[in-house]
Coordinates of C-alpha atoms and ligand atoms in Angstrom, one line a residue:
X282 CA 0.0 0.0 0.0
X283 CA 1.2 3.7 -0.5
X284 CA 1.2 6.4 1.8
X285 CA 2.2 9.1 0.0
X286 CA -0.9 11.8 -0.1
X287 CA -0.7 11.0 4.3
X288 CA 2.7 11.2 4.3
X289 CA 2.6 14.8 2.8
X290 CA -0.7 16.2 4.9
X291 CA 1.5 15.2 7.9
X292 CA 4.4 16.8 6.9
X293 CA 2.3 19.8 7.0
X294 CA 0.5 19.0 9.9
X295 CA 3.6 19.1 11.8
X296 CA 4.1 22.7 10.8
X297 CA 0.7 23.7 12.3
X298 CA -0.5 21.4 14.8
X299 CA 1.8 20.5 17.7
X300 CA 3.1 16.7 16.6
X301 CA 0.5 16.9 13.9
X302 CA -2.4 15.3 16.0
X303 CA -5.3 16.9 17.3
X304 CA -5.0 14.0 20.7
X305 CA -1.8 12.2 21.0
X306 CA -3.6 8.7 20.6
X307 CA -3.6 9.4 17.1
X308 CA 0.0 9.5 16.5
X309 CA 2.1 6.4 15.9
X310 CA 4.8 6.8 18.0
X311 CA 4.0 3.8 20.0
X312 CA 3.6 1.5 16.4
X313 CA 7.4 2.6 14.9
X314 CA 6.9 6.0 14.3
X315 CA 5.7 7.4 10.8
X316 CA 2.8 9.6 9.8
X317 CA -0.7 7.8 10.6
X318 CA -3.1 7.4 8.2
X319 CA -5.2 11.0 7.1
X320 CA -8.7 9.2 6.7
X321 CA -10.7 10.8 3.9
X322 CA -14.4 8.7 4.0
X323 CA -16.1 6.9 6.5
X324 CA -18.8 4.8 5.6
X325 CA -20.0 2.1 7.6
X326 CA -17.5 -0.5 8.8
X327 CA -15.4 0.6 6.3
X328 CA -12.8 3.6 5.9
X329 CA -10.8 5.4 2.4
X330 CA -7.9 7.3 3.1
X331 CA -6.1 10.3 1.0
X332 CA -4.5 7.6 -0.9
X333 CA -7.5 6.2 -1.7
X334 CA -6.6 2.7 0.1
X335 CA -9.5 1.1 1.7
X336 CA -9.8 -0.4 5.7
X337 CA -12.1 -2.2 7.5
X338 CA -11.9 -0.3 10.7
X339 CA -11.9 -1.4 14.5
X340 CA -11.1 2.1 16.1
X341 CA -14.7 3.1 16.1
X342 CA -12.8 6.5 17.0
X343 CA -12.5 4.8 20.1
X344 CA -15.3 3.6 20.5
X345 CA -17.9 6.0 19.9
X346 CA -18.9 4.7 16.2
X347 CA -21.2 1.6 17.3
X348 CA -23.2 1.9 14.6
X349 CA -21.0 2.5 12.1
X350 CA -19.6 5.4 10.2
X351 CA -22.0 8.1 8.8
X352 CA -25.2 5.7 9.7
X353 CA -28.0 7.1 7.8
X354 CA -30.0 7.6 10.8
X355 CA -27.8 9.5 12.8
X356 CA -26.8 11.5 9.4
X357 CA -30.1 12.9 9.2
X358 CA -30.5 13.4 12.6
X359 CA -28.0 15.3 12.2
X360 CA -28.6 17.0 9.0
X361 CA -31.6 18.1 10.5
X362 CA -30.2 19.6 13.9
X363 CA -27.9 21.7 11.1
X364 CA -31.0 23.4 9.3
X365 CA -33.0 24.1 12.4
X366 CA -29.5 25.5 14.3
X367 CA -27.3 23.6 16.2
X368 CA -26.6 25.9 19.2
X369 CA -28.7 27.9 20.7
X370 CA -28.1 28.5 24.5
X371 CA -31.5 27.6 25.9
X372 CA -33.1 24.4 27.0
X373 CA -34.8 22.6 24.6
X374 CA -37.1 19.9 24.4
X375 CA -34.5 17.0 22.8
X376 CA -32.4 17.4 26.3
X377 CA -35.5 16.4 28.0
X378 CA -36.5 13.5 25.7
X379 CA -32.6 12.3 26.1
X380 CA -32.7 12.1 29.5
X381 CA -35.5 10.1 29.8
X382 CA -33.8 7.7 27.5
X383 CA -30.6 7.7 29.4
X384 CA -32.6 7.6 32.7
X385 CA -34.4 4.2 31.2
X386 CA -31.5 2.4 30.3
X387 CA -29.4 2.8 33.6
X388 CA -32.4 3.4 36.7
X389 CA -29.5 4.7 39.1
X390 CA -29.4 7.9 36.9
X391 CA -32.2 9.2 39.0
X392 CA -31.1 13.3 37.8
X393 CA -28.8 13.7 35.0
X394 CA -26.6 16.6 33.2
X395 CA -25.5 17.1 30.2
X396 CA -21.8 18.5 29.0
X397 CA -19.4 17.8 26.3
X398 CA -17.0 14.8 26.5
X399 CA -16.2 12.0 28.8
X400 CA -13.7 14.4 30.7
X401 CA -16.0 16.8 31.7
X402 CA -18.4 14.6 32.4
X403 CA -15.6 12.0 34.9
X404 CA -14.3 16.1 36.2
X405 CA -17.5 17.1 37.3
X406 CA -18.5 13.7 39.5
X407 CA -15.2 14.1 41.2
X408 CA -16.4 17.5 41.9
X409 CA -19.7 16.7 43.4
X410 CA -18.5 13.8 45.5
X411 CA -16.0 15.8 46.6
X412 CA -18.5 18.5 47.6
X413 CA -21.5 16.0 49.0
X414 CA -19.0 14.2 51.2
X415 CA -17.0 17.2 52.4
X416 CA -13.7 14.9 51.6
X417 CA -11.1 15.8 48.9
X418 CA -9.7 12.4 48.2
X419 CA -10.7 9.9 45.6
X420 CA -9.1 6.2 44.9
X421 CA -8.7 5.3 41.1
X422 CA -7.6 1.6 39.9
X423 CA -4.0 1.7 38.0
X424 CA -4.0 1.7 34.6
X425 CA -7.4 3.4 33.9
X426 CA -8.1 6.7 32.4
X427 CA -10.4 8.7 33.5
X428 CA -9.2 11.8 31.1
X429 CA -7.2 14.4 30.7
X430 CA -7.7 16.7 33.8
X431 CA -5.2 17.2 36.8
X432 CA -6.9 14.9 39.2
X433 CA -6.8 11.7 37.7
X434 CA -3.5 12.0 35.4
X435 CA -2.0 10.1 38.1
X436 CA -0.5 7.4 38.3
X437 CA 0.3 4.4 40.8
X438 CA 4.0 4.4 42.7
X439 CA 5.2 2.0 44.1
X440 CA 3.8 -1.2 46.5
X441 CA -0.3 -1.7 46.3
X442 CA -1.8 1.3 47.1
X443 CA -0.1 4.2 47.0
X444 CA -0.4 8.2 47.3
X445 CA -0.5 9.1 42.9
X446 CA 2.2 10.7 41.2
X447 CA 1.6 13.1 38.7
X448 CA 1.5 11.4 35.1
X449 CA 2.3 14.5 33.5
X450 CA 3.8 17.2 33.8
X451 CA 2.0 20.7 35.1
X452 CA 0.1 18.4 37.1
X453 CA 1.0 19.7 40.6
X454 CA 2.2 16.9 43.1
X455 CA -0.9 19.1 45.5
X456 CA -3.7 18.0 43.1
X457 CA -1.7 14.4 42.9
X458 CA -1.6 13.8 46.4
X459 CA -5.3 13.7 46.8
X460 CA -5.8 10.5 44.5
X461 CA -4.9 6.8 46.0
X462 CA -4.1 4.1 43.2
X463 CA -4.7 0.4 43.6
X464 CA -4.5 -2.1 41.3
X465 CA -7.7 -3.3 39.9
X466 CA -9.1 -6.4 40.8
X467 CA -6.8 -6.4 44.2
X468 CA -9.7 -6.3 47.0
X469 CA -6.5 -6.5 49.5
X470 CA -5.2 -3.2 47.9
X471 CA -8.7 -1.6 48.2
X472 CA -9.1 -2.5 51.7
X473 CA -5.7 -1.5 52.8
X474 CA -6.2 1.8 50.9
X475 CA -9.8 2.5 52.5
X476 CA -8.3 2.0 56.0
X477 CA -5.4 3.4 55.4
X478 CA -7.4 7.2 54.4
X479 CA -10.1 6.3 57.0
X480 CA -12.9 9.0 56.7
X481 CA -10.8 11.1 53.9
X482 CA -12.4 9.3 51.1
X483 CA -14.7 11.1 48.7
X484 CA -15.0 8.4 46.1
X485 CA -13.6 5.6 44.3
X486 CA -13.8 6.6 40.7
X487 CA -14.2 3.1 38.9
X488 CA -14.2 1.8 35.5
X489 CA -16.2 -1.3 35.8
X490 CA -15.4 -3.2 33.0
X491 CA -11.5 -1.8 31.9
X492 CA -11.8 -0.1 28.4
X493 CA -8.4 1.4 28.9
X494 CA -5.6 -1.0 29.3
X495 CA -7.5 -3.4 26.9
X496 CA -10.5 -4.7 27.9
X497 CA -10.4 -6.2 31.7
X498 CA -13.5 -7.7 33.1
X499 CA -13.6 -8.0 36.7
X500 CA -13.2 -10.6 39.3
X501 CA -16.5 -12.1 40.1
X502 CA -17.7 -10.6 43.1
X503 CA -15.2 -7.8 43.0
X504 CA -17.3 -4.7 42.1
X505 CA -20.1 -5.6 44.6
X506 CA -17.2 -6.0 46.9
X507 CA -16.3 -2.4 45.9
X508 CA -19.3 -1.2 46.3
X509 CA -20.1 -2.5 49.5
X510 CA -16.7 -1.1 51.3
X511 CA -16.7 2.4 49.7
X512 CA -20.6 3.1 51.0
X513 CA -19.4 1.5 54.4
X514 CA -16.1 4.2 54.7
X515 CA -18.9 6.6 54.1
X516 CA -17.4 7.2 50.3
X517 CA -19.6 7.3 47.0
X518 CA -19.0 4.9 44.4
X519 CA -18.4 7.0 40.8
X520 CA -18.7 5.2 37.2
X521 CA -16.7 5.6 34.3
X522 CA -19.3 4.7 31.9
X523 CA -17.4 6.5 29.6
X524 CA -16.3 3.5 27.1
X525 CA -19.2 1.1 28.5
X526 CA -22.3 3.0 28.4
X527 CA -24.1 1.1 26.0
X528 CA -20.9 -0.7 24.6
X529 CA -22.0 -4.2 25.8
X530 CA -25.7 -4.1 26.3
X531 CA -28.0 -1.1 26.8
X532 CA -28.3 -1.1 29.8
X533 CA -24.7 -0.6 30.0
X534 CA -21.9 -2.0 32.5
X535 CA -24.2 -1.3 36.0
X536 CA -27.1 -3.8 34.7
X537 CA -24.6 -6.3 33.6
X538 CA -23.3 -6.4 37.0
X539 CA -26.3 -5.6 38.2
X540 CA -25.3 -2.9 40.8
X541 CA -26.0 1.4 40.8
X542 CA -23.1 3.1 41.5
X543 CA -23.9 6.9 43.0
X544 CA -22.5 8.5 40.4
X545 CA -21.9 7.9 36.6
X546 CA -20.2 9.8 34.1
X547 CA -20.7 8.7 30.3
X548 CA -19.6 9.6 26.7
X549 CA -18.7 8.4 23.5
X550 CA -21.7 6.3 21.8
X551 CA -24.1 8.7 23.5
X552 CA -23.3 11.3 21.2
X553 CA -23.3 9.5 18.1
X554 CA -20.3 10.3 16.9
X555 CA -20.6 14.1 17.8
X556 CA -18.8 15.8 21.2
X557 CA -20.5 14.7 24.2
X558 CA -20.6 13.9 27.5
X559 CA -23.2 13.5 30.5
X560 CA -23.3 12.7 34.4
X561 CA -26.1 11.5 36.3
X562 CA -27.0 9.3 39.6
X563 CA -28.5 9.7 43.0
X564 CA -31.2 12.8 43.7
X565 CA -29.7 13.9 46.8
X566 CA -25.9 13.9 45.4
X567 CA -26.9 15.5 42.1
X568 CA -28.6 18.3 43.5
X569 CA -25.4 19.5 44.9
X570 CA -25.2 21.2 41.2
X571 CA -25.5 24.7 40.6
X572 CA -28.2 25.9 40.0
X573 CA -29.6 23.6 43.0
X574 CA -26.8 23.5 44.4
X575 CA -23.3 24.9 45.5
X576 CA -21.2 22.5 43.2
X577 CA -20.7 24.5 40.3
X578 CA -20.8 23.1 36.2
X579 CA -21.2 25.1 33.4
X580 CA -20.8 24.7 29.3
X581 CA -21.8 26.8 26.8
X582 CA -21.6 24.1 24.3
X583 CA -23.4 21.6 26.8
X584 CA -26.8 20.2 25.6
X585 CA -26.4 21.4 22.3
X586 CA -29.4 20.4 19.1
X587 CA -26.7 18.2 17.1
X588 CA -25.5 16.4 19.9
X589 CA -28.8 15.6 21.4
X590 CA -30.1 14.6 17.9
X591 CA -27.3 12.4 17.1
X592 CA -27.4 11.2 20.4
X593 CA -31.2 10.0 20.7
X594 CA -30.8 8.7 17.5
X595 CA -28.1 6.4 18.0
X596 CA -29.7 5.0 21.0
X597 CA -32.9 4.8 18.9
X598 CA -30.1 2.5 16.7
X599 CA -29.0 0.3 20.0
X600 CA -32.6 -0.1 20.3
X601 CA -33.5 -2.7 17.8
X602 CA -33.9 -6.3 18.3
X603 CA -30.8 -8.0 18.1
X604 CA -27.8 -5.8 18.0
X605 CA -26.1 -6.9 21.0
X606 CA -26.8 -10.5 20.2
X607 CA -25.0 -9.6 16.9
X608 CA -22.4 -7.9 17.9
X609 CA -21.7 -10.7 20.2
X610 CA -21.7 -13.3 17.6
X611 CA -19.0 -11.5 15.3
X612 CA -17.1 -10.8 18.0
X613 CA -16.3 -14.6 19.0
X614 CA -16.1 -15.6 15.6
X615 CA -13.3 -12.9 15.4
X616 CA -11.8 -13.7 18.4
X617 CA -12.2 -18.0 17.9
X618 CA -10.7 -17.2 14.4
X619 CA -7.6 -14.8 15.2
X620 CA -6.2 -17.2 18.0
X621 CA -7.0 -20.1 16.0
X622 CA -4.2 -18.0 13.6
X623 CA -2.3 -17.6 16.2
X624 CA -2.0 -20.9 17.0
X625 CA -1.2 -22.4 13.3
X626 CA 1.8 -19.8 12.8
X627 CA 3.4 -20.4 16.5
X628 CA 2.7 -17.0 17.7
X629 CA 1.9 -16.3 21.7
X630 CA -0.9 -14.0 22.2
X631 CA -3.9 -13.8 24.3
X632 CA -7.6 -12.4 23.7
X633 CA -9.5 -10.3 26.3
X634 CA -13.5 -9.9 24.8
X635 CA -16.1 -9.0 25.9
X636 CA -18.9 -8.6 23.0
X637 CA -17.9 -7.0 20.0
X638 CA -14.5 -5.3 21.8
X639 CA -11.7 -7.4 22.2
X640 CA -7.7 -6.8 22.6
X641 CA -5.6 -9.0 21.1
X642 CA -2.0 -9.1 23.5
X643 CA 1.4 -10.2 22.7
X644 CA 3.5 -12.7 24.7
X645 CA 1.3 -13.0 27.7
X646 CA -1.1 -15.6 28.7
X647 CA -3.3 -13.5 31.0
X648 CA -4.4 -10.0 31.6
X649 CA -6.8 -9.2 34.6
X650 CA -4.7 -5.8 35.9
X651 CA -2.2 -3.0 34.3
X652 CA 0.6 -4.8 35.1
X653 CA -0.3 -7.6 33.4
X654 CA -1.4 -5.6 30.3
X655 CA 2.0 -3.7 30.6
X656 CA 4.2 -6.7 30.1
X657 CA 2.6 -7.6 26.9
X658 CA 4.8 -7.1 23.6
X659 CA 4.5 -3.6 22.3
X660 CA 7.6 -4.4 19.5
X661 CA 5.3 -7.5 18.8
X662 CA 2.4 -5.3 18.4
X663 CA 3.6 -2.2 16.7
X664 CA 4.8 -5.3 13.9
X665 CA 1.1 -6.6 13.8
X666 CA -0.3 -3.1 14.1
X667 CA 2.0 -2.2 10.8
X668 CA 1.3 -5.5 8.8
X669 CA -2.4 -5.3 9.5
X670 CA -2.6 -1.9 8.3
X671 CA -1.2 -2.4 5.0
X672 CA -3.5 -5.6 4.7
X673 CA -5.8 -2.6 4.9
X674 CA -7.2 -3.4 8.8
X675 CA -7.4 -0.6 10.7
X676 CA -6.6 -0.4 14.5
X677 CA -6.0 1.6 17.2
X678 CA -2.2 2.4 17.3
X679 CA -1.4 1.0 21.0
X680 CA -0.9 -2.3 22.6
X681 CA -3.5 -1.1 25.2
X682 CA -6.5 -0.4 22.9
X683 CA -9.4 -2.3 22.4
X684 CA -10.3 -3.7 18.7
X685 CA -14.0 -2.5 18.5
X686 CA -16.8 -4.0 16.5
X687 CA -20.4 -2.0 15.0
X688 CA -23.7 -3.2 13.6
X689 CA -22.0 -2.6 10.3
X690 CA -19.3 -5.3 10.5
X691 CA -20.4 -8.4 8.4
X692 CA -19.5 -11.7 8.6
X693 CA -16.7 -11.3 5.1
X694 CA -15.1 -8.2 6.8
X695 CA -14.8 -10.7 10.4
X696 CA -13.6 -13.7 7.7
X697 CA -11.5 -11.0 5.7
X698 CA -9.9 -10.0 9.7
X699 CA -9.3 -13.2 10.6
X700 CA -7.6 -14.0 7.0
X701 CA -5.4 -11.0 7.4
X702 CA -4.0 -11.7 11.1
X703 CA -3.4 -15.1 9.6
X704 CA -0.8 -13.5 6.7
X705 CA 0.5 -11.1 9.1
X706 CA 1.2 -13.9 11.9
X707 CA 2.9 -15.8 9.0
X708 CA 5.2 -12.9 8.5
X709 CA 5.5 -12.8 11.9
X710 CA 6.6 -16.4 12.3
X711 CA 9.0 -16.1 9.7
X712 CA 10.9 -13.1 11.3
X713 CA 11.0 -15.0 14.4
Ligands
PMP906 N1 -13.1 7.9 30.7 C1 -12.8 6.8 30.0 C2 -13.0 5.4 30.5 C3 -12.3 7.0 28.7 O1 -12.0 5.9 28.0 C4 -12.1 8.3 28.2 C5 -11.6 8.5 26.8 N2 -10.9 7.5 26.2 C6 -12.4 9.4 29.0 C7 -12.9 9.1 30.3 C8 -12.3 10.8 28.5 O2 -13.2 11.0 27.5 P1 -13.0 12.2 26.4 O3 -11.9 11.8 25.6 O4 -14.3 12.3 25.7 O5 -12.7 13.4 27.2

C-alpha cells in the first residue's frame, strides 16, 4: 500500500499542529513511528484514506462509532439539527426527551446533566462527591483513564496502594496527592487503601469493565465487593461509563453487574459520533449542582441540538432487536478465528473480549490488571499493528487499545480479519 498523499498532509500538519495530531492517541509513536493514516471517508465499517486505500476499521474512534460510520439515521438526525440551528443557548425539548432515554436504560441515573465529552463529564462527578462528602480524596484503579484533567492523570507508585504521582507534567504533586491508586481487581489493595485514608475518602472513581488497558472484566464478586466497602467508609462509588455505556448491552456496565453506583459519568456512543458527554446518579448527590446546588458546572456548548439529535438517534439505533446479540456473535467468531491463527503460525498472544470489543496481547497468557497488560509485547504489536494496516485493517495504534466492533461489520469483513492476522502472523513467524 502507498502512503504518500498521508505522508505529505503530515508533513504539513507538523508545521501547524503540535506533533500533527489533534489527541496524541492518534500518532504512531508507539507503532514505529511514521505519519498515521489522514482518513478521507467513513462509511459504515469501512474507511478510504487520502490515498484512496480502503480499511475495515476497529477504532470506532474509540469507541464512539457503534453503529457505524456516517449511519443514515444518525446522518439525518443530524442533518436536521444543522437546518434548524445547532446551538442555541437555551433548553430545549430534545435534552428532555434524552434524558428520559438515558434515565431508562441505567435506573440509578435518577437526575442527570448534560456536558461535552467523557472528561467533563468524569471532572465534574469528582467535583460533586467531593462536595457532598466534604472529603477531597478519591481512589482510582492503576491503569485506567479517566481523562485528561489534573486529578486523575495520576499514576500508581510503588507497592499496592499508594499516594499518585503526577503522570504528567503541570500536574501539581498538591492535586496528585489527593488520588490513591490500587491495582484493579486487588480487593487486598482496596481495603488496605480504604483503611489506610479512614474518613478522607470522597469516592472511588471506577471503571467497571476496563476499556483502557485493553478490555479487563472484573473478578466475580469484586465490584459488589467495591461497592459495598466504599458506602461503608462513608465514600460514594463513581462510574466511568465513559467506554461502557451502551458498549456491551444497553443497559450498560451497571445492569450487567447488576449494581447502581452513586455516580456515573458517560460519553462516546451517547453522542453518536458528535462531542458529548453526561453525568447522572442519586437525587440527593446530584442536587449538589448549581443551580440547585453549590457545586458549580457550566458549558456553553453543553446540551447542544446536534448532539442531542445524534445522540437520541443512536440509542434509537441500539434499540432494535438483536444488535447486541450480533455484535456478540462477530465478535467470538473474530476472536475464535484470530487465535485459531495464532496458534497455526506459532505466535503467543492472548484475547480479552467481551462482546464485540476485544484486545488481542502479545507474549502474555493473561491479563486481569495494568501490570499484566503492561508486560505484553508492544515491539510485537507495533509489527502486527504495521502488517495489518497495510492488509488494509485498521486499529487503534497502541498495545492497550481495544479492537472494537459496529452493527455494520459483516461476517466477510470478520472472515476477511481473521484472514489478514493469519498473513500477518505468518510474516511474523517467519521473522522469528
Ligand atoms: N473515561 C474513559 C473510561 C475513557 O476511555 C475516556 C476517553 N478515552 C475518557 C474518560 C475521556 O473522555 P473524552 O476523551 O471524551 O474526554
Amino acid at each position: 500500500m502507498k502512503f504518500t498523499n498521508s505522508e505529505k498532509l503530515h508533513q504539513e500538519a507538523l508545521q501547524h499542529i503540535v506533533g500533527g495530531v489533534n489527541s496524541p492517541s492518534r500518532s504512531y509513536k508507539a507503532v514505529g513511528g511514521g505519519s498515521p493514516v489522514y482518513m478521507k471517508r467513513g462509511q459504515g465499517a469501512y474507511f478510504w484514506d487520502v490515498d484512496d486505500n480502503k480499511y475495515i476499521d476497529y477504532l470506532a474512534a474509540y469507541g464512539p462509532i457503534i453503529t457505524g460510520h456516517a449511519h443514515p439515521h444518525i446522518a439525518k438526525a443530524i442533518a436536521e439539527a444543522a437546518t434548524t440551528g445547532v446551538l442555541y443557548g437555551t433548553p430545549t425539548e430534545l435534552e428532555n426527551t434524552f434524558a428520559k432515554m438515558l434515565k431508562e436504560a441505567m435506573p440509578s441515573l435518577e437526575k442527570v446533566r448534560f456536558n461535552n465529552s467523557g472528561t467533563e463529564a468524569v471532572m465534574t462527578t469528582i467535583r460533586v462527591a467531593r462536595a457532598y462528602t466534604n472529603r477531597t480524596k478519591i481512589i482510582k484503579f492503576a491503569g485506567c483513564y479517566h481523562g485528561h484533567f489534573d486529578a486523575v492523570l495520576v499514576e500508581a507508585g510503588s507497592g499496592p496502594s499508594t499516594l499518585g504521582t503526577p503522570d504528567s507534567a503541570g500536574v501539581p504533586a498538591s492535586s496528585a496527592a489527593e488520588v490513591i491508586t490500587v491495582p484493579f481487581n486487588d480487593l487486598n489493595a482496596f481495603k488496605q487503601a480504604l483503611h489506610r485514608w479512614e474518613g478522607e475518602i470522597a469516592a472511588v472513581l471506577v471503571e467497571p469493565i476496563v476499556g483502557n488497558f485493553g478490555i479487563v472484566e472484573p473478578f466475580e464478586g469484586f465490584l459488589q465487593e467495591v461497592n459495598e466497602l466504599t458506602h461503608r467508609a462513608g465514600a460514594l462509588v463513581i462510574y466511568d461509563e465513559v467506554i461502557t455505556a451502551f458498549r456491551f448491552t444497553y443497559g450498560s456496565a451497571q445492569q450487567i453487574y447488576n449494581i447502581e453506583p452513586d455516580l456515573t459519568a458517560m460519553g462516546k456512543i451517547i453522542g453518536g459520533g458528535l462531542p458529548i458527554g453526561a453525568y447522572g446518579g442519586r437525587k440527593d448527590i446530584m442536587e449538589q449542582v448549581a443551580p440547585l446546588g453549590p457545586a458549580y458546572q457550566a458549558g456553553t456548548m453543553s446540551g447542544n441540538p446536534a448532539s442531542m439529535a445524534a445522540g437520541i438517534a443512536c440509542l434509537e439505533v441500539l434499540q432494535e432487536d438483536g444488535v447486541y446479540e450480533e455484535l456478540e456473535r462477530l465478535g467470538k467468531r473474530l476472536e475464535e478465528g484470530i487465535l485459531e491463527k495464532a496458534e497455526e503460525f506459532g505466535i503467543h498472544i492472548t484475547i480479552n473480549r467481551l462482546c464485540g470489543a476485544l484486545t488481542v496481547y502479545f507474549g502474555v497468557d493473561k491479563v486481569t490488571n495494568y501490570s499484566e497488560a503492561d508486560a505484553s509485547d508492544g515491539e510485537a504489536f507495533a509489527t502486527f499493528f504495521q502488517l495489518m494496516l497495510n492488509e488494509g485493517i485498521n486499529l487503534a495504534p497502541s498495545k492497550y487499545e481495544a479492537w472494537f466492533l459496529t452493527t455494520e461489520h459483516t461476517d466477510s469483513d470478520i472472515e476477511n480479519t481473521i484472514d489478514a492476522a493469519g498473513r500477518a502472523f505468518a510474516k511474523m513467524a517467519e521473522k522469528k
